[in-house]
CSV table of C-alpha atoms in Angstrom, one decimal:
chain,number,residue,atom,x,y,z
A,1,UNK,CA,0.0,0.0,0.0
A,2,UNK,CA,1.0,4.5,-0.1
A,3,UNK,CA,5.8,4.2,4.3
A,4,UNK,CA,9.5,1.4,6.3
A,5,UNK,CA,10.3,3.0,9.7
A,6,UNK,CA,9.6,0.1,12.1
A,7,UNK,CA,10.6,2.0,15.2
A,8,UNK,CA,10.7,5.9,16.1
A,9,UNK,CA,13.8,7.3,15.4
A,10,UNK,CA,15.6,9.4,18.2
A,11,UNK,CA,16.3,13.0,17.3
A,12,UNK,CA,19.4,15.2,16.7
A,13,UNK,CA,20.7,17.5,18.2
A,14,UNK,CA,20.3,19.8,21.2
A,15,UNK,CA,16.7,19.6,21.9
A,16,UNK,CA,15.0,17.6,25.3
A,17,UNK,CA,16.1,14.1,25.5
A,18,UNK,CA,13.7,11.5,23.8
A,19,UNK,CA,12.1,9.1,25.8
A,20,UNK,CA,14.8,6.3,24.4
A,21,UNK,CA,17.9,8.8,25.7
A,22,UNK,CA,16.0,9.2,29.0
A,23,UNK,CA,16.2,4.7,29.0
A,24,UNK,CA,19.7,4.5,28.1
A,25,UNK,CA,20.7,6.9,30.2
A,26,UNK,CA,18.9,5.4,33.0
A,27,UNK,CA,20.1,2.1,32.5
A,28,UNK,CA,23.6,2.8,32.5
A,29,UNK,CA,23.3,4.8,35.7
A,30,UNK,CA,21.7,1.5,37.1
A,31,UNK,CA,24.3,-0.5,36.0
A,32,UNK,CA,27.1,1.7,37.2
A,33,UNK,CA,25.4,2.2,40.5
A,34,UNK,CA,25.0,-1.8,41.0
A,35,UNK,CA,28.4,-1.9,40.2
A,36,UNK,CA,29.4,-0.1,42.9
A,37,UNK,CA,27.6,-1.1,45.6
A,38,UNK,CA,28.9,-5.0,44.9
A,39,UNK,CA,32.1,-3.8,44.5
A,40,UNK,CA,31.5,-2.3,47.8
A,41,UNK,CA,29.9,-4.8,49.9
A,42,UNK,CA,32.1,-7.8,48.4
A,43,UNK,CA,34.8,-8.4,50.5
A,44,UNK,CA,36.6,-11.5,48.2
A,45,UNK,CA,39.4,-10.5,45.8
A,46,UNK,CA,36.8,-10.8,42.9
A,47,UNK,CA,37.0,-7.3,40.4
A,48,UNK,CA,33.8,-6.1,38.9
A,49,UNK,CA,35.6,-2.6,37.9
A,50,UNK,CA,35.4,-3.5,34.4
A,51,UNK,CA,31.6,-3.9,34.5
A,52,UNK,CA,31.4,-0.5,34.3
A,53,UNK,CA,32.9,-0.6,30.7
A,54,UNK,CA,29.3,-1.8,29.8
A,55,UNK,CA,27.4,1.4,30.8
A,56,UNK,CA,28.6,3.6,27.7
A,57,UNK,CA,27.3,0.6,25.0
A,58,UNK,CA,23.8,0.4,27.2
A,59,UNK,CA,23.9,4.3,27.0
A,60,UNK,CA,24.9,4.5,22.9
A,61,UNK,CA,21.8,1.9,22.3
A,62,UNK,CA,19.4,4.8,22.6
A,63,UNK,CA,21.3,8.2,23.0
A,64,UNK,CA,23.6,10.6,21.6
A,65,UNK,CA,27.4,10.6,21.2
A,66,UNK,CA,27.6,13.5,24.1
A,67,UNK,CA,25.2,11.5,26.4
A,68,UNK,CA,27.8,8.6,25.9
A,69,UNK,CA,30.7,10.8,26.1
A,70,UNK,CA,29.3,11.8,29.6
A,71,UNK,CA,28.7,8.4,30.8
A,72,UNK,CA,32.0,7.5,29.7
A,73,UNK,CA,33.2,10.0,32.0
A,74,UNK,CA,31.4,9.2,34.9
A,75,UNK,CA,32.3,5.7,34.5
A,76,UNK,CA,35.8,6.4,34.5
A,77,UNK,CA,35.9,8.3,37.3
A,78,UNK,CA,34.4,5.2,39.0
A,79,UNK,CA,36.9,3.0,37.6
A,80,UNK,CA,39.5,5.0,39.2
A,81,UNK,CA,37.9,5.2,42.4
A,82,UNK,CA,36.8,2.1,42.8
A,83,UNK,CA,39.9,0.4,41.9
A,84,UNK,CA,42.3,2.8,43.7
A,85,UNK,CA,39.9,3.0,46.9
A,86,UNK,CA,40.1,-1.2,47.1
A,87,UNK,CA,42.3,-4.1,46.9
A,88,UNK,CA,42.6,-3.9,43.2
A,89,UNK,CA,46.2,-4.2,42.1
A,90,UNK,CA,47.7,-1.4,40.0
A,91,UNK,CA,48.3,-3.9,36.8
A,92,UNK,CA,45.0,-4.9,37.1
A,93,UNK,CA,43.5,-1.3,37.5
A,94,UNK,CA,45.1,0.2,35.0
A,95,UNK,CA,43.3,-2.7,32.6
A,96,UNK,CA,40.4,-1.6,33.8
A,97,UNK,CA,40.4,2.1,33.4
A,98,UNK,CA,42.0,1.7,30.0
A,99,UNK,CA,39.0,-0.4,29.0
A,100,UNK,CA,36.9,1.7,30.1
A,101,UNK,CA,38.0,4.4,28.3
A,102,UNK,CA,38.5,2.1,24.9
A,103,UNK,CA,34.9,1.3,25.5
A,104,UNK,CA,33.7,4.5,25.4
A,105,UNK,CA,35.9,5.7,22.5
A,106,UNK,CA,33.9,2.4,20.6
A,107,UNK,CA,30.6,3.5,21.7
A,108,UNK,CA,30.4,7.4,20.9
A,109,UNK,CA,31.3,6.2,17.6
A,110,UNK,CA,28.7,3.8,18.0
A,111,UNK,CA,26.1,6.5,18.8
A,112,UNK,CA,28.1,8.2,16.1
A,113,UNK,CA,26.8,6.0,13.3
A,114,UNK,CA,23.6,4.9,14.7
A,115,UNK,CA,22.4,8.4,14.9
A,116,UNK,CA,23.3,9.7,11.2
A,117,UNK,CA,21.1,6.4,10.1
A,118,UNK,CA,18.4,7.2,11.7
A,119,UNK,CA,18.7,10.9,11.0
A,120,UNK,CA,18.9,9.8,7.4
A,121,UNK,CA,15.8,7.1,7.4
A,122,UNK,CA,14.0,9.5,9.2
A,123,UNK,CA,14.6,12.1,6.2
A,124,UNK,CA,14.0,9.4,3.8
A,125,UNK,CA,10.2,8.9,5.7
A,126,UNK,CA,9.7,12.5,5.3
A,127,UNK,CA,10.2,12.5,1.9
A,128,UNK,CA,8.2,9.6,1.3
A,129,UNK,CA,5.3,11.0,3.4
A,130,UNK,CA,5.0,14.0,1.8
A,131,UNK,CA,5.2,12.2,-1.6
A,132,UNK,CA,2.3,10.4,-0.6
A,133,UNK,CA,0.5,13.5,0.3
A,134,UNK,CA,0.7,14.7,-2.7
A,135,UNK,CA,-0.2,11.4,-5.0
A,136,UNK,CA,-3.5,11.2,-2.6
A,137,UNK,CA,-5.2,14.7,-2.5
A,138,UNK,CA,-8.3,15.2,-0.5
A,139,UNK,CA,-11.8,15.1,-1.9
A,140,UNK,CA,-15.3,16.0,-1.2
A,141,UNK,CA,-16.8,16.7,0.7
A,142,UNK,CA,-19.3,17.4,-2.4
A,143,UNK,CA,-18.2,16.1,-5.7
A,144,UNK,CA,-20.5,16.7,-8.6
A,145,UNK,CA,-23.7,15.8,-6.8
A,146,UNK,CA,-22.3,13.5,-4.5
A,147,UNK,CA,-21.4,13.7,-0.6
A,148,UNK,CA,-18.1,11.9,-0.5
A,149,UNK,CA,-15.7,11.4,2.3
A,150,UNK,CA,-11.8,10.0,1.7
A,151,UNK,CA,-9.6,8.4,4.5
A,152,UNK,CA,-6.4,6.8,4.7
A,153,UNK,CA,-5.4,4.9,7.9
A,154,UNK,CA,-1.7,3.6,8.6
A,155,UNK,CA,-0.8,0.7,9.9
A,156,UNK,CA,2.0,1.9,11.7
A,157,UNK,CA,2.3,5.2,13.2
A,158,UNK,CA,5.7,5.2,11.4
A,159,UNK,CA,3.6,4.5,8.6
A,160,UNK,CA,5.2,2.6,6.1
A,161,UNK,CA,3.8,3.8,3.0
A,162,UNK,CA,2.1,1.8,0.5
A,163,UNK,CA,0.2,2.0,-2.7
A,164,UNK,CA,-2.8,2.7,-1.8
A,165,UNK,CA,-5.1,5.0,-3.8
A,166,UNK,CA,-8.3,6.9,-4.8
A,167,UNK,CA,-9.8,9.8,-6.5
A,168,UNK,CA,-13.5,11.3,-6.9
A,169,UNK,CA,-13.7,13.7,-9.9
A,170,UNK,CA,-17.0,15.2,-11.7
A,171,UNK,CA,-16.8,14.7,-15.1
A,172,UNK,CA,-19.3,15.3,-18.2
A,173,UNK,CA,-20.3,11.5,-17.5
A,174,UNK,CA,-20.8,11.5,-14.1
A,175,UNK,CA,-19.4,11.5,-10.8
A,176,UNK,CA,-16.2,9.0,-11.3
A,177,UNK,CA,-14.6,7.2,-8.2
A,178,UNK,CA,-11.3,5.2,-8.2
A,179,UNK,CA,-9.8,3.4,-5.4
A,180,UNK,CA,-7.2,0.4,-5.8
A,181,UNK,CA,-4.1,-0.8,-4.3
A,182,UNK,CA,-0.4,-1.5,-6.0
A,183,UNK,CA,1.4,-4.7,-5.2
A,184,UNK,CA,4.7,-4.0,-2.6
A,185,UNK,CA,5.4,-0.8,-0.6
A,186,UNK,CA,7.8,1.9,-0.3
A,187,UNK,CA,9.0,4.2,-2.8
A,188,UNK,CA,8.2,2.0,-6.5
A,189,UNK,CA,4.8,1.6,-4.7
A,190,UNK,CA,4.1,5.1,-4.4
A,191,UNK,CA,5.5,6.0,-7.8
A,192,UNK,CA,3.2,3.2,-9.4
A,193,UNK,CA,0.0,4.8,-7.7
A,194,UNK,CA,1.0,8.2,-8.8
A,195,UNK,CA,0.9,6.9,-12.5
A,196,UNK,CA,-2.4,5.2,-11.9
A,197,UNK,CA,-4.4,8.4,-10.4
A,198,UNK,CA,-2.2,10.8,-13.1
A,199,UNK,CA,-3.3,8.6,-16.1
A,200,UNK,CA,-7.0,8.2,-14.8
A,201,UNK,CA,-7.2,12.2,-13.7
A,202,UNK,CA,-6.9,12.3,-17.7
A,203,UNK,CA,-8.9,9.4,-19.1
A,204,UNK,CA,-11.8,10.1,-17.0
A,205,UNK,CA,-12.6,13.0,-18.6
A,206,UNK,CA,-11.7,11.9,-21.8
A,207,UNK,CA,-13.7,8.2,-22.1
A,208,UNK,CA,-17.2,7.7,-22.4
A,209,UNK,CA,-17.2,3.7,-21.1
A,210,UNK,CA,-15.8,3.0,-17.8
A,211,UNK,CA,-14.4,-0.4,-19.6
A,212,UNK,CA,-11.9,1.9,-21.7
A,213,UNK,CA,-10.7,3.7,-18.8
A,214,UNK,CA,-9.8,0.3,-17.3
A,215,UNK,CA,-8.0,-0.3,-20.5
A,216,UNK,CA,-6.3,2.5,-20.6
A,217,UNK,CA,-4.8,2.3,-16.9
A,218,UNK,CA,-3.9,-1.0,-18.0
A,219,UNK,CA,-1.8,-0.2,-20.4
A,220,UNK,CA,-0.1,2.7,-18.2
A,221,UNK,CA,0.7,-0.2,-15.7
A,222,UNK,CA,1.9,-2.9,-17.8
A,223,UNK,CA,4.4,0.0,-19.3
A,224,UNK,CA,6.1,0.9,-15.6
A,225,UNK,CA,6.0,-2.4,-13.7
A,226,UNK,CA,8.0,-6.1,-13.8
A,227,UNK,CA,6.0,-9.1,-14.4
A,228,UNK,CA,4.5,-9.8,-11.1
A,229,UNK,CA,3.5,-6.3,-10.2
A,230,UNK,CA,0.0,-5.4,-10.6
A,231,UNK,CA,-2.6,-3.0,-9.3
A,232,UNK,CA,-6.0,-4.1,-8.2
A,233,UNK,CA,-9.0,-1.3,-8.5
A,234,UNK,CA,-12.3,-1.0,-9.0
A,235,UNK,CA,-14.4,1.8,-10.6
A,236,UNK,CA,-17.5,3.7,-9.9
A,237,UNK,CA,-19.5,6.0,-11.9
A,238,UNK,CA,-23.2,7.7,-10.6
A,239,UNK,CA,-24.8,9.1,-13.8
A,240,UNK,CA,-27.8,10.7,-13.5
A,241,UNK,CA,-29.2,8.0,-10.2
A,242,UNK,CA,-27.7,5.0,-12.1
A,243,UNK,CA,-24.7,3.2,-10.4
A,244,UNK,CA,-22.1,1.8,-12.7
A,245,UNK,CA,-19.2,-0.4,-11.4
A,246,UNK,CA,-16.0,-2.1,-12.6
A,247,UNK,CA,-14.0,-4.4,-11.1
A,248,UNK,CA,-10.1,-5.8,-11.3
A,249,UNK,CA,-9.4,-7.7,-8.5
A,250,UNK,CA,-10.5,-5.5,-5.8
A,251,UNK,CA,-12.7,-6.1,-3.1
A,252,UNK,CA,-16.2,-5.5,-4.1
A,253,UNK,CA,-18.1,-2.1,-2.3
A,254,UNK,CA,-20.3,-2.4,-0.2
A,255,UNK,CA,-24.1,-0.7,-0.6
A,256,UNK,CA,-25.9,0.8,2.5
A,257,UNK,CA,-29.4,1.1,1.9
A,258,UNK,CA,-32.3,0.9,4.1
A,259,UNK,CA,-30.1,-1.1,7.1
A,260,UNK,CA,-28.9,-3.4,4.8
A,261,UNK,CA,-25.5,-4.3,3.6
A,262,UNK,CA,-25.0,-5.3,-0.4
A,263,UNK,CA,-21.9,-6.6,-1.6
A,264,UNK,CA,-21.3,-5.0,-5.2
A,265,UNK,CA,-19.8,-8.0,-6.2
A,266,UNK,CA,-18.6,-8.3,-10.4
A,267,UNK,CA,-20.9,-10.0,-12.9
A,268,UNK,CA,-17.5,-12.2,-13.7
A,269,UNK,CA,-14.2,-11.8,-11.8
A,270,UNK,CA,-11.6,-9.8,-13.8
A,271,UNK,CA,-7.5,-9.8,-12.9
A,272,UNK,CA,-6.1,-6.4,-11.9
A,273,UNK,CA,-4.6,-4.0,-13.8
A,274,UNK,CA,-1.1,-5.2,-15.9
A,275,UNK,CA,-2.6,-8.3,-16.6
A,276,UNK,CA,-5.2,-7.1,-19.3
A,277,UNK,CA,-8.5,-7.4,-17.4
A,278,UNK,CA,-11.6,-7.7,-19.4
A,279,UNK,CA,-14.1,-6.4,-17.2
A,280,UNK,CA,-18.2,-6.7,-17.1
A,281,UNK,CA,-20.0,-3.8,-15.8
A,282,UNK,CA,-22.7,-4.5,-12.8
A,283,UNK,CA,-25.5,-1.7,-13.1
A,284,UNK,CA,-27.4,-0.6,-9.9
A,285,UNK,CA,-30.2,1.7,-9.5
A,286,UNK,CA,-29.5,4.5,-6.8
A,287,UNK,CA,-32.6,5.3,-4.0
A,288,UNK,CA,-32.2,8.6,-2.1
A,289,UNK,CA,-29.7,7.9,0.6
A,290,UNK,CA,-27.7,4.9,-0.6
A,291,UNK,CA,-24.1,5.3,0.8
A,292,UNK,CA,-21.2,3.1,-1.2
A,293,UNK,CA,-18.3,2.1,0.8
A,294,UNK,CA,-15.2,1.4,-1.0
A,295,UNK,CA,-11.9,-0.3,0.5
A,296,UNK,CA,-8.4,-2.0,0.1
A,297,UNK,CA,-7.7,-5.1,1.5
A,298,UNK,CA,-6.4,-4.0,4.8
A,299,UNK,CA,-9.8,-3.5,5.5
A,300,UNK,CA,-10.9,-7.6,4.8
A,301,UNK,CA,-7.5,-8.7,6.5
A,302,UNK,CA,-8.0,-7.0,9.5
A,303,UNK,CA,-8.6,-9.5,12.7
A,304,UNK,CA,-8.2,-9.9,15.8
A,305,UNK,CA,-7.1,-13.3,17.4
A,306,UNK,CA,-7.3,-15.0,14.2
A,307,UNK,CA,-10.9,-13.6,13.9
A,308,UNK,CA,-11.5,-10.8,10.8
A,309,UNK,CA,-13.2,-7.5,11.3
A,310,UNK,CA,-17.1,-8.0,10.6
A,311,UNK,CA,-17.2,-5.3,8.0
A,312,UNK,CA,-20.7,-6.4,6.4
A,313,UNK,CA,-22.2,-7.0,10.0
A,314,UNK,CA,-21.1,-3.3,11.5
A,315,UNK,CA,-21.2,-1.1,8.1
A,316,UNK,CA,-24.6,0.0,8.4
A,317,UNK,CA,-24.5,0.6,12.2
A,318,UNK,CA,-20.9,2.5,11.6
A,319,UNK,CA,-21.3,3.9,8.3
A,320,UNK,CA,-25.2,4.5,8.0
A,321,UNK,CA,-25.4,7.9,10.4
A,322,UNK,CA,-24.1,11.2,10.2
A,323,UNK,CA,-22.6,12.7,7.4
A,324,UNK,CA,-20.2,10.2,5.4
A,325,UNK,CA,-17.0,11.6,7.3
A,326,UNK,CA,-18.7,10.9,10.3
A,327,UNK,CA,-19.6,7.4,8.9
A,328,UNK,CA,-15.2,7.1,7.8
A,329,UNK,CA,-14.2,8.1,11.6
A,330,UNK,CA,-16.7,5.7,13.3
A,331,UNK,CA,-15.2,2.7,10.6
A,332,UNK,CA,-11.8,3.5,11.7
A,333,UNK,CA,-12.9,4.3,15.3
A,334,UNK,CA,-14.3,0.7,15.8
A,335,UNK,CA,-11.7,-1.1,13.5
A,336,UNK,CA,-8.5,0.4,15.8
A,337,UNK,CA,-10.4,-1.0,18.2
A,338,UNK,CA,-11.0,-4.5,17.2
A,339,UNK,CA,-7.4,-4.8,16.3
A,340,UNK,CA,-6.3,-3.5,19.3
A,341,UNK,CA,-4.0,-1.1,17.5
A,342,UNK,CA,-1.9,-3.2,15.6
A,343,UNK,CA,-2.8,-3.2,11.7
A,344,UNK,CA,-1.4,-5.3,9.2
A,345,UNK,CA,-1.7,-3.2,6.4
A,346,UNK,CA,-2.7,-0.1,5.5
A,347,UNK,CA,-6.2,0.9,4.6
A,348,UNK,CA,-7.8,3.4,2.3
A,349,UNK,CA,-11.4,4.2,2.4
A,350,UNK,CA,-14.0,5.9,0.2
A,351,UNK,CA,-17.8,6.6,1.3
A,352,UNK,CA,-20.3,8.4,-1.0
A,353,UNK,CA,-24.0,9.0,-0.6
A,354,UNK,CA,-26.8,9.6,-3.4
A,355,UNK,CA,-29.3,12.5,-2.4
A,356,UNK,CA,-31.5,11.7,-5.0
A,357,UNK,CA,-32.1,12.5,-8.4
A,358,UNK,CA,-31.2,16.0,-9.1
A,359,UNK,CA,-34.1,18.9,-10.4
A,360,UNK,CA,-33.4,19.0,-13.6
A,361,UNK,CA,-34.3,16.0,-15.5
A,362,UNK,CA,-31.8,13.5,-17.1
A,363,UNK,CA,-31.7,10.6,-18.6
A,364,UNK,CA,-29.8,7.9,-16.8
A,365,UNK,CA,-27.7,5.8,-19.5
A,366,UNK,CA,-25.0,3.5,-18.2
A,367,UNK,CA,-21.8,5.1,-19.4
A,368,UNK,CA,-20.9,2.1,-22.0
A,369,UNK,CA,-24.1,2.9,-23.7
A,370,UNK,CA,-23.6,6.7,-23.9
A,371,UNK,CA,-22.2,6.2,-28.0
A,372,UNK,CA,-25.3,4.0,-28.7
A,373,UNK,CA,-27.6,6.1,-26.9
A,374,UNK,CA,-26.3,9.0,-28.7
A,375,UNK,CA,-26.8,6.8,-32.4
């Protein structure tokens, strides 16, 4: 789906200490401190000086080469005191002190490295981030006459971003809805669904029949990916109260209407997009208030415990009040919570609802009858 950061990345520079700095430099203090008091209390000719040569590596885990620097330092010290305070030997202390001191040479540089990755994956998120932003604009909250809603929800709060997608444009054949999902994540992923929503932004405008949009996308996929990438999507079109859809091996929408819950499934299953679908439109009539709910798989692999999310059982209760961002926010609202907070994947969202026919009159024509309706 459209980011891999698996873990928050600690901060540079001079700012408050991150929560991870705050650990490491509590766990070295602890260590140091234990150190101490069993080299204390001990009264056998054991050393534990050189323990303390451990505190700068707990301490570059997490924070910053000067937070390691300083622990260095204070572990030093203790090395010296400890070992010239007791019944340590000189050879022996001077080992110890010098390893001390080696160890915290090893670990600033430690921290060193550490930080600049992170500094630069963290970067490399950003980018990727606001790349995403820009491939998936907003929409609605009206589009042509249409309420529609858009959400995208991450898996990860270090989201890794995926290829997840959708658009809702007015065009002169109707209200036109896209939403699919590219194969893989990351950076390729992104770049694929930015070619999908750029070549149907064009093509919707342009084709009359839903069935040569889907060619058309297609053919911009089969041109940018390998063999065994692909893009599943499916299509919607509202023209004049009539609901048109198109599938390529994406989970069917849903269709809220009077408390029920109608899977839009295909007339005929159709591959996705690269592999040269041949798709049959399925035609619904719209009633006043019908909401259409379309997702990505995220939203079907969801579970809990081994058991999935009950999308068609809760979508009326969740989606069928309010207005259709309300609907999106109580979805996501009860999902987070089935899962506990841990999603799989990532999960894009589309809700529209139909107010009814408009006042001036029209006549509804499925859009791959438009040319023979015009003959």
């Amino acid at each position: 789906m459209l980011f891999g950061v698996p873990m928050r990345m600690m901060p540079s520079g001079d700012g408050p200490m991150s929560p991870g700095s705050r650990a490491g430099l509590g766990a070295a203090i602890v260590l140091l401190a234990l150190v101490s008091v069993v080299e204390l209390a001990d009264d056998s000719k054991v050393n534990y000086v050189g323990l303390v040569a451990a505190a700068p590596f707990l301490a570059a885990a997490f924070a910053s080469w000067r937070m390691v620097l300083a622990v260095g330092v204070i572990a030093t010290v203790l090395a010296v005191s400890l070992a010239w305070g007791g019944h340590v030997v000189p050879l022996a202390a001077s080992v110890n002190i010098v390893g001390v001191l080696l160890a915290t040479a090893i670990a600033a540089l430690f921290a060193v490295i550490r930080q600049r990755q992170a500094d630069r994956i963290a970067e490399l998120s950003k980018l990727a981030s606001v790349a995403q932003q820009a491939v998936l604009r907003p929409v609605g909250p009206q589009v042509g006459s249409l309420a529609v809603a858009g959400h995208y929800i991450s898996s990860t709060a270090a989201a890794d971003i995926g290829g997840d997608l959708y658009e809702a444009i007015d065009t002169p054949y109707g209200v036109r809805i896209i939403i699919g999902d590219v194969r893989g994540k990351g950076l390729d992923a992104v770049r694929l669904a930015s070619i999908v929503l750029g070549s149907y932004r064009h093509v919707a405008y342009e084709r009359a029949d839903l069935r040569a949009i889907v060619a058309d996308l297609d053919r911009a996929v089969a041109r940018n990916v390998g063999d065994e990438d692909f893009v599943t999507a499916a299509l919607v079109e509202e023209r004049g109260g009539t609901l048109t859809i198109v599938n390529c091996g994406h989970p069917a929408p849903l269709l809220l209407r009077g408390g029920q819950v109608i899977p839009m499934e295909p007339p005929a299953p159709a591959p996705p997009l690269g592999f040269m679908p041949v798709v049959r439109p399925r035609v619904e009539r719209l009633e006043p208030g019908d909401r259409l709910l379309l997702f990505t798989d995220g939203l079907g692999e969801a579970r809990r415990d081994g058991e999935f999310f009950p999308t068609a059982d809760r979508a009326w209760r969740l989606l069928g009040h309010g207005t259709v961002a309300d609907g999106l926010a109580s979805l996501e609202s009860a999902l987070v919570e089935w899962v506990r907070g841990r999603l799989d994947d990532d999960i894009a969202l589309v809700l529209m609802e139909y107010p009814g026919p408009r006042s001036a009159t029209t006549t509804a024509v499925p859009s791959w009858e438009v040319g023979a309706a015009d003959g």
